[in-house]
Short mmCIF file of C-alpha atoms in Angstrom, two decimals:
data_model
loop_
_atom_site.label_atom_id
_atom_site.label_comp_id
_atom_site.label_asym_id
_atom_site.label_seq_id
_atom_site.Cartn_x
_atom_site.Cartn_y
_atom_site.Cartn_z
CA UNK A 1 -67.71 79.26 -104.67
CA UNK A 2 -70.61 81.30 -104.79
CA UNK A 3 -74.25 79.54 -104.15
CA UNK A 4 -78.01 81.65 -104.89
CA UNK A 5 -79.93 82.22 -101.61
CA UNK A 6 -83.26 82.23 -102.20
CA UNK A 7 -85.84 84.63 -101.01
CA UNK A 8 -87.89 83.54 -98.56
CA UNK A 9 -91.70 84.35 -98.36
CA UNK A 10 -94.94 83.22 -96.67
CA UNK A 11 -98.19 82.70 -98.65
CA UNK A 12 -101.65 82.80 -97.11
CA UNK A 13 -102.17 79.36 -98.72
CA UNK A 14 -99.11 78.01 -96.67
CA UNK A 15 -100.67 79.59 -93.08
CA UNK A 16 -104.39 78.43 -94.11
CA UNK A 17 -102.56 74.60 -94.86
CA UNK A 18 -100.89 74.86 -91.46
CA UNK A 19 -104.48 75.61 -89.73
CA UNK A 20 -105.73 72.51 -91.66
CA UNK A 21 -102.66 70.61 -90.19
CA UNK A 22 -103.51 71.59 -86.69
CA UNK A 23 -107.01 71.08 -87.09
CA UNK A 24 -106.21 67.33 -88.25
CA UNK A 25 -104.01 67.00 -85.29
CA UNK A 26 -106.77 68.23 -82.50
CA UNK A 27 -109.38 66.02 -83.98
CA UNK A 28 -111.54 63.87 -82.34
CA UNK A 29 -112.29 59.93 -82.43
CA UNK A 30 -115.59 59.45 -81.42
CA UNK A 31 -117.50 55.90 -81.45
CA UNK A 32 -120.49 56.60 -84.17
CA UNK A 33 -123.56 55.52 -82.03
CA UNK A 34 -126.26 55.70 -85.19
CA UNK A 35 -126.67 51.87 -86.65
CA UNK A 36 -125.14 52.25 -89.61
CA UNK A 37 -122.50 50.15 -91.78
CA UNK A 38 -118.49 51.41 -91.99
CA UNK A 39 -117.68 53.78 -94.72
CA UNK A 40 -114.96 55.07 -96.60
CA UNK A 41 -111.91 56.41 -93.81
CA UNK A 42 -113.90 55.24 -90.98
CA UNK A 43 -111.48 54.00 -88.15
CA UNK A 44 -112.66 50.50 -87.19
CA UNK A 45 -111.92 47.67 -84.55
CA UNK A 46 -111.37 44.30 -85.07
CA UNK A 47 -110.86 40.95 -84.02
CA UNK A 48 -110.15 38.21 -86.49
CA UNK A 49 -109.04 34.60 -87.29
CA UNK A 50 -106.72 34.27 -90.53
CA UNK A 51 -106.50 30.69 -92.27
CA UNK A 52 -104.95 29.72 -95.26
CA UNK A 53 -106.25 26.99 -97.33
CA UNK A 54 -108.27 26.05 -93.98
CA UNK A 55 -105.88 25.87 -91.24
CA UNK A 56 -105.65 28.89 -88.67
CA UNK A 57 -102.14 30.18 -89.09
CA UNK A 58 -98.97 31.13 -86.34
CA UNK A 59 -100.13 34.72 -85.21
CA UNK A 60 -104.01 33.60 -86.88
CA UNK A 61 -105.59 35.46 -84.17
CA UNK A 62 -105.94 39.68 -83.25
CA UNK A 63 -107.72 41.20 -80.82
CA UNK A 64 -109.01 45.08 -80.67
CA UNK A 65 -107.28 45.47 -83.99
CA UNK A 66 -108.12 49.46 -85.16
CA UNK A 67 -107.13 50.70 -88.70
CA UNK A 68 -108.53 52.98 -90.97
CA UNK A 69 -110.76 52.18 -93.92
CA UNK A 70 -108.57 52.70 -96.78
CA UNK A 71 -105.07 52.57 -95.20
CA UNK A 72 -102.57 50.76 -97.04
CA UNK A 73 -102.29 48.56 -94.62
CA UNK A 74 -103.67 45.50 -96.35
CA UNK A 75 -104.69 45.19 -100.15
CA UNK A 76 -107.41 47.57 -101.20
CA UNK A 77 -109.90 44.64 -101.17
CA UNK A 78 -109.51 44.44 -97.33
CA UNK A 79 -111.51 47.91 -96.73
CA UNK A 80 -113.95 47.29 -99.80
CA UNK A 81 -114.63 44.33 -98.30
CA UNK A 82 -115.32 46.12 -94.76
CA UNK A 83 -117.94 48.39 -96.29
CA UNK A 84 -121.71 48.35 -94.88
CA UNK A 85 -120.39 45.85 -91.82
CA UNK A 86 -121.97 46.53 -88.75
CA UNK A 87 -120.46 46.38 -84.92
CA UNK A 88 -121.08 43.10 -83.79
CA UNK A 89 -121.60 41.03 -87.26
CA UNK A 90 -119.43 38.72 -88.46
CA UNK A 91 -117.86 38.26 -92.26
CA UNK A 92 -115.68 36.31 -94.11
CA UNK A 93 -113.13 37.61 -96.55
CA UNK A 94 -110.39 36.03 -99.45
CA UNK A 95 -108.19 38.15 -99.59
CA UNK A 96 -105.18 37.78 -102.26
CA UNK A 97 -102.12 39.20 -100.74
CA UNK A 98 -99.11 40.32 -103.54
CA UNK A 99 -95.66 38.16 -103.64
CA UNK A 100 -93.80 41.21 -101.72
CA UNK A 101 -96.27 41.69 -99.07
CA UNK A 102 -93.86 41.92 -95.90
CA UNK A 103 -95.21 39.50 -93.56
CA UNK A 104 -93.88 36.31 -95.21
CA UNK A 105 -96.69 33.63 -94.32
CA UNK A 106 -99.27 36.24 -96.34
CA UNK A 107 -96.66 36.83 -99.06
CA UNK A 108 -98.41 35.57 -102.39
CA UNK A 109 -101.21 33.66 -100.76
CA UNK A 110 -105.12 33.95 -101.11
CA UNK A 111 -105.71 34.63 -96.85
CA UNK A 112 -109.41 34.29 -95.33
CA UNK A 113 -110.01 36.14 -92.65
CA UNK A 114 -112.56 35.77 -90.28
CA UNK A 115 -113.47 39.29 -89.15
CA UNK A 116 -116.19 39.96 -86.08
CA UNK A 117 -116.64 44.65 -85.68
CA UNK A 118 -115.93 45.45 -82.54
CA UNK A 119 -116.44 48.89 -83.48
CA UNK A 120 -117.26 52.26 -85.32
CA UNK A 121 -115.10 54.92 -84.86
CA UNK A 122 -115.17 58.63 -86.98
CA UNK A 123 -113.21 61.29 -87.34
CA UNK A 124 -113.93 64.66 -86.25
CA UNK A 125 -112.10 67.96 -86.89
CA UNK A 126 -113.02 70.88 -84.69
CA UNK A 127 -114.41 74.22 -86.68
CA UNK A 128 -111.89 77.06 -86.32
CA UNK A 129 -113.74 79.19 -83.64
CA UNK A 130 -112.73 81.39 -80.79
CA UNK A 131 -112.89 77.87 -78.44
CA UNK A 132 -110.31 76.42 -80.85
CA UNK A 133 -107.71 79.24 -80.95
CA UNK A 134 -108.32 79.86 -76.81
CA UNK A 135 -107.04 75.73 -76.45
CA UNK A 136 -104.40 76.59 -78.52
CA UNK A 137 -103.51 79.83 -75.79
CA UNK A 138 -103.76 82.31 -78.57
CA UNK A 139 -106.38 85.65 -77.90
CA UNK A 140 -107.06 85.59 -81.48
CA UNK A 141 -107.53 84.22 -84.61
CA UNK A 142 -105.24 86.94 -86.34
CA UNK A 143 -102.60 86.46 -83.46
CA UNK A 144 -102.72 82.65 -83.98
CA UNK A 145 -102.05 83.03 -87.54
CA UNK A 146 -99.23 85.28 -87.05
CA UNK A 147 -97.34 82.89 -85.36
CA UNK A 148 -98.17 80.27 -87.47
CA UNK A 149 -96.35 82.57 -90.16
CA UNK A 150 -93.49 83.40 -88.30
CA UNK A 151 -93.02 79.63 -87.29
CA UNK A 152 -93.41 78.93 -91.12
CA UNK A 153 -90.37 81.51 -92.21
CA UNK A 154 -88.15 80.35 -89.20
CA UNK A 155 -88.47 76.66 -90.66
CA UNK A 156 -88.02 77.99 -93.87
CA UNK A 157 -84.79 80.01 -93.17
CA UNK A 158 -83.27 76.99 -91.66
CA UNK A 159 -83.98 74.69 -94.86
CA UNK A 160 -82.54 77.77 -96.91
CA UNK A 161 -79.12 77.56 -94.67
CA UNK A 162 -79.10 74.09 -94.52
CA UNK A 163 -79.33 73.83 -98.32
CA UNK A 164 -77.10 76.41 -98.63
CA UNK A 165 -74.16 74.56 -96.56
CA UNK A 166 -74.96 71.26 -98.81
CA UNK A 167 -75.04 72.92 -102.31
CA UNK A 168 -71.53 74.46 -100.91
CA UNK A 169 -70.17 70.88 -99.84
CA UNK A 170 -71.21 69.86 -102.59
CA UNK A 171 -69.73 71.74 -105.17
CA UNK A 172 -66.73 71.78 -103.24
CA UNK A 173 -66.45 67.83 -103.16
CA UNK A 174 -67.47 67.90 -107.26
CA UNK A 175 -64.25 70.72 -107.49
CA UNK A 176 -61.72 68.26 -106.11
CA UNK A 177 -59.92 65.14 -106.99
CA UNK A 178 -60.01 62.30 -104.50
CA UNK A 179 -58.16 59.05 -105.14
CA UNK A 180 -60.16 56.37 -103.28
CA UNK A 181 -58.56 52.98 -102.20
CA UNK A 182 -60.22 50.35 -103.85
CA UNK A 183 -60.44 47.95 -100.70
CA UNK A 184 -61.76 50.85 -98.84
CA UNK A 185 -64.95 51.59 -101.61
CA UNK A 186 -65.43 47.67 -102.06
CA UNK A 187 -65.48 47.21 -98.01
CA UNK A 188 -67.95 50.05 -97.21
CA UNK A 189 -70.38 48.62 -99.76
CA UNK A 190 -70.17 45.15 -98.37
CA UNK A 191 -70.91 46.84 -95.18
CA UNK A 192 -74.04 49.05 -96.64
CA UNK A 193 -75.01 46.00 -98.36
CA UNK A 194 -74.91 43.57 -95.34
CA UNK A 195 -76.90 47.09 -93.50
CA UNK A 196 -79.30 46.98 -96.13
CA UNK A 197 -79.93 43.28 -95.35
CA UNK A 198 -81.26 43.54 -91.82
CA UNK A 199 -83.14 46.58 -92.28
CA UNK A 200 -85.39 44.37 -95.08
CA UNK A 201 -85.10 41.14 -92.50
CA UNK A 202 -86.77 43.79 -89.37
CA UNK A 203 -89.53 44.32 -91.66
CA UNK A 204 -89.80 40.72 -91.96
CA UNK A 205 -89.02 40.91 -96.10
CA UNK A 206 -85.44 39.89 -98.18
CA UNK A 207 -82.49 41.11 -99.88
CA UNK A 208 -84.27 39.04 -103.10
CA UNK A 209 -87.54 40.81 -102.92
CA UNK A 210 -86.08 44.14 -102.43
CA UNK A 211 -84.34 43.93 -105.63
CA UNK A 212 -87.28 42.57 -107.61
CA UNK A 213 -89.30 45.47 -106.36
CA UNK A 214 -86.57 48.07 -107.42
CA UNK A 215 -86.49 46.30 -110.55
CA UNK A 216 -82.49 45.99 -110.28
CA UNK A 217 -80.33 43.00 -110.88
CA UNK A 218 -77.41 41.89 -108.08
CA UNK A 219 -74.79 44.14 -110.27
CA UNK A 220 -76.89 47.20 -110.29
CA UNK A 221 -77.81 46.93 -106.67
CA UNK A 222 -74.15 46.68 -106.06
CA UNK A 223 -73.18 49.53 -108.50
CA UNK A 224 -75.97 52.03 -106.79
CA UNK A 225 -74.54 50.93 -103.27
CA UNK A 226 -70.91 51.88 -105.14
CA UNK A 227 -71.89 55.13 -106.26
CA UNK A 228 -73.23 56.23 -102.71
CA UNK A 229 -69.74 54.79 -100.68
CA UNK A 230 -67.91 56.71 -103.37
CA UNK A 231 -69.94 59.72 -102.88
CA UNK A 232 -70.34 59.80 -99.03
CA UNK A 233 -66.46 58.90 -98.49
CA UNK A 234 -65.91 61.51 -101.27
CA UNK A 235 -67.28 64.26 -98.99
CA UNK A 236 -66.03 62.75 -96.41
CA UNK A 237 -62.22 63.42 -97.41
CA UNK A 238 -63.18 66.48 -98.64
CA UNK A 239 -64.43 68.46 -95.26
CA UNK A 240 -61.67 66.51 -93.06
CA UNK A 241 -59.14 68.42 -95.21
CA UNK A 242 -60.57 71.77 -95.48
CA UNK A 243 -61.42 71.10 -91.12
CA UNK A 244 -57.38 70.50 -91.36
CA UNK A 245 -56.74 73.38 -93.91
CA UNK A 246 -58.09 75.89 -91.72
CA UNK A 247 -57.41 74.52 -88.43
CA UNK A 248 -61.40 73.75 -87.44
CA UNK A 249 -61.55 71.52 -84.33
CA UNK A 250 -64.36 70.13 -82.50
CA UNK A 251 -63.69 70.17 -78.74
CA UNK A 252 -64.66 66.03 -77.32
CA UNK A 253 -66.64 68.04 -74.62
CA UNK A 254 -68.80 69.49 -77.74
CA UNK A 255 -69.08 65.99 -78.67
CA UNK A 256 -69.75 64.08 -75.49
CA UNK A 257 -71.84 66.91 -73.40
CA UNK A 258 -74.99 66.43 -75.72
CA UNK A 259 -74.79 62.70 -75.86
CA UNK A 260 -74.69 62.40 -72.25
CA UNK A 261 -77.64 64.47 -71.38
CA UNK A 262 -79.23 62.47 -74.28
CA UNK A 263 -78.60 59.08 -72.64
CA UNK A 264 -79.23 60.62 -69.04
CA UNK A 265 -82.54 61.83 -69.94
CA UNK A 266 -83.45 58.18 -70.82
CA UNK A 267 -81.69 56.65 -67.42
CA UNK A 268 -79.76 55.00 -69.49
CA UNK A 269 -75.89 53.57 -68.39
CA UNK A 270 -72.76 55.32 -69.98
CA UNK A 271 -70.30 52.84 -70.42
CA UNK A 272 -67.06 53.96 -68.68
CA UNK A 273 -64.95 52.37 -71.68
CA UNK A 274 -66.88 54.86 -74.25
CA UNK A 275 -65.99 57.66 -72.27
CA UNK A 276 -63.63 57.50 -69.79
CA UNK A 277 -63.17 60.98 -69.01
CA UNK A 278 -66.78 61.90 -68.22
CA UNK A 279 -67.79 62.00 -64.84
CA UNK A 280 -70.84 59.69 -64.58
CA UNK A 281 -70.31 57.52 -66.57
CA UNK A 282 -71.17 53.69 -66.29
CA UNK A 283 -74.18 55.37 -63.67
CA UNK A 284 -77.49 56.03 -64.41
CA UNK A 285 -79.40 59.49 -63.60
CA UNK A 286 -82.72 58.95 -63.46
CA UNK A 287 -83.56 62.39 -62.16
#
């Protein structure tokens, strides 16, 4: 099977973007002291009292609530309707929340909230100046920017191999036949289904909404869960027999050594039942 690397290169627009990224993450949150109103991106605190139809609602009251103006967050018309506030006054807003807005008792309702700024916070990204590049621990601009270009074509030659070793899987699975058990397919999408399920219920939403919103009926949720089971226990099959084919094993020490200084470096407890043979287990290192 023969898969195209790809030639990896670094452009000057990729090392200026990474500056920009670094910038970003280095900037500064000052409170804006002039009286003015909030503005567009503005980071702004809150508190607030949310009724609907009059009554204060369950969880109707936040404290020292900071977002940014514009976030996606709430509906648009929750920032517009922040504009030109000043800290310390007080406004009222309706705002009309859509029918698949997560938190349930919002969900499809007109909500006023009852909003007093606390305030005014905006951003600030430092200039790209010899002070800049020193708190980064680089002499130079020209050194900093070399590393950000070697960093760039190490992260790059990882995606290549990495997308190398999936086109070959890949092509590999698509090259061979692989008679799957119907009980097995039909079990493992009950189980991605039921998976799918609680993920939607943690972010307080439903099964129901999430196939209105991916404009799918129960069959074609069902058939796209199908295709994925079929796919993943596909390549599944696949790798076990070529591991078998040409004798690859994975040692349980390869397996269990990273886990455990994983869970160790939490202080976490290692159940002695999960791994009997590891001494340590059912104890907790805290260092």
């Amino acid at each position: 099977i023969k898969v195209k690397e790809r030639k990896i290169e670094t452009s000057k627009d990729e090392i200026t973007r990474a500056l920009g990224q670094l910038q970003e993450q280095y900037a500064d949150y000052p409170p804006v002291k002039e009286k003015r109103g909030v503005r567009d991106n503005d980071w702004v605190t809150l508190d607030w009292q949310v009724f609907y139809k009059g009554k204060l609602l369950a969880r109707g009251v936040e404290k020292d609530f900071t977002f940014q103006i514009g976030s996606l967050v709430f509906p648009p018309s929750f920032s517009q309707g922040l504009i030109g506030l000043k800290t310390g006054e007080k406004r009222s807003l309706e705002i009309q929340f859509p029918l698949n807005y997560p938190r349930k008792d919002f969900a499809g309702r007109e909500i006023t909230f009852e909003v007093t700024l606390k305030q005014i916070r905006e951003k600030r990204v430092p200039p790209i100046d010899g002070k800049f590049v020193k708190n980064l621990k680089f002499d130079s601009l020209k050194s900093l920017r070399k590393h950000i270009k070697e960093n760039i074509a190490k992260t790059k030659k990882n995606w290549e191999e990495k997308r190398l070793s999936s086109e070959t899987v890949r092509k590999v699975v698509e090259d061979s036949k692989v008679d799957l058990p119907l009980s097995l397919v039909e079990g493992k999408v009950d189980e991605r289904r039921s998976q799918l399920e609680n993920r939607l219920k943690e972010r307080e939403t439903t099964l129901e909404n999430y196939i209105k919103d991916q404009k799918l009926s129960e069959k074609e949720l069902r058939e796209k869960l199908k295709s994925e089971v079929e796919k993943d226990l596909k390549t599944y099959f696949v790798l076990e027999a070529i591991a078998e084919q040409e004798k690859i094993e994975v040692k349980e020490e390869e397996i269990k050594s990273p886990f455990m200084a994983m869970i160790k470096s939490k202080g976490r407890c290692i159940p002695s039942y999960m791994f009997p043979n590891i001494p340590g287990a059912n104890s907790t290192d805290k260092g």
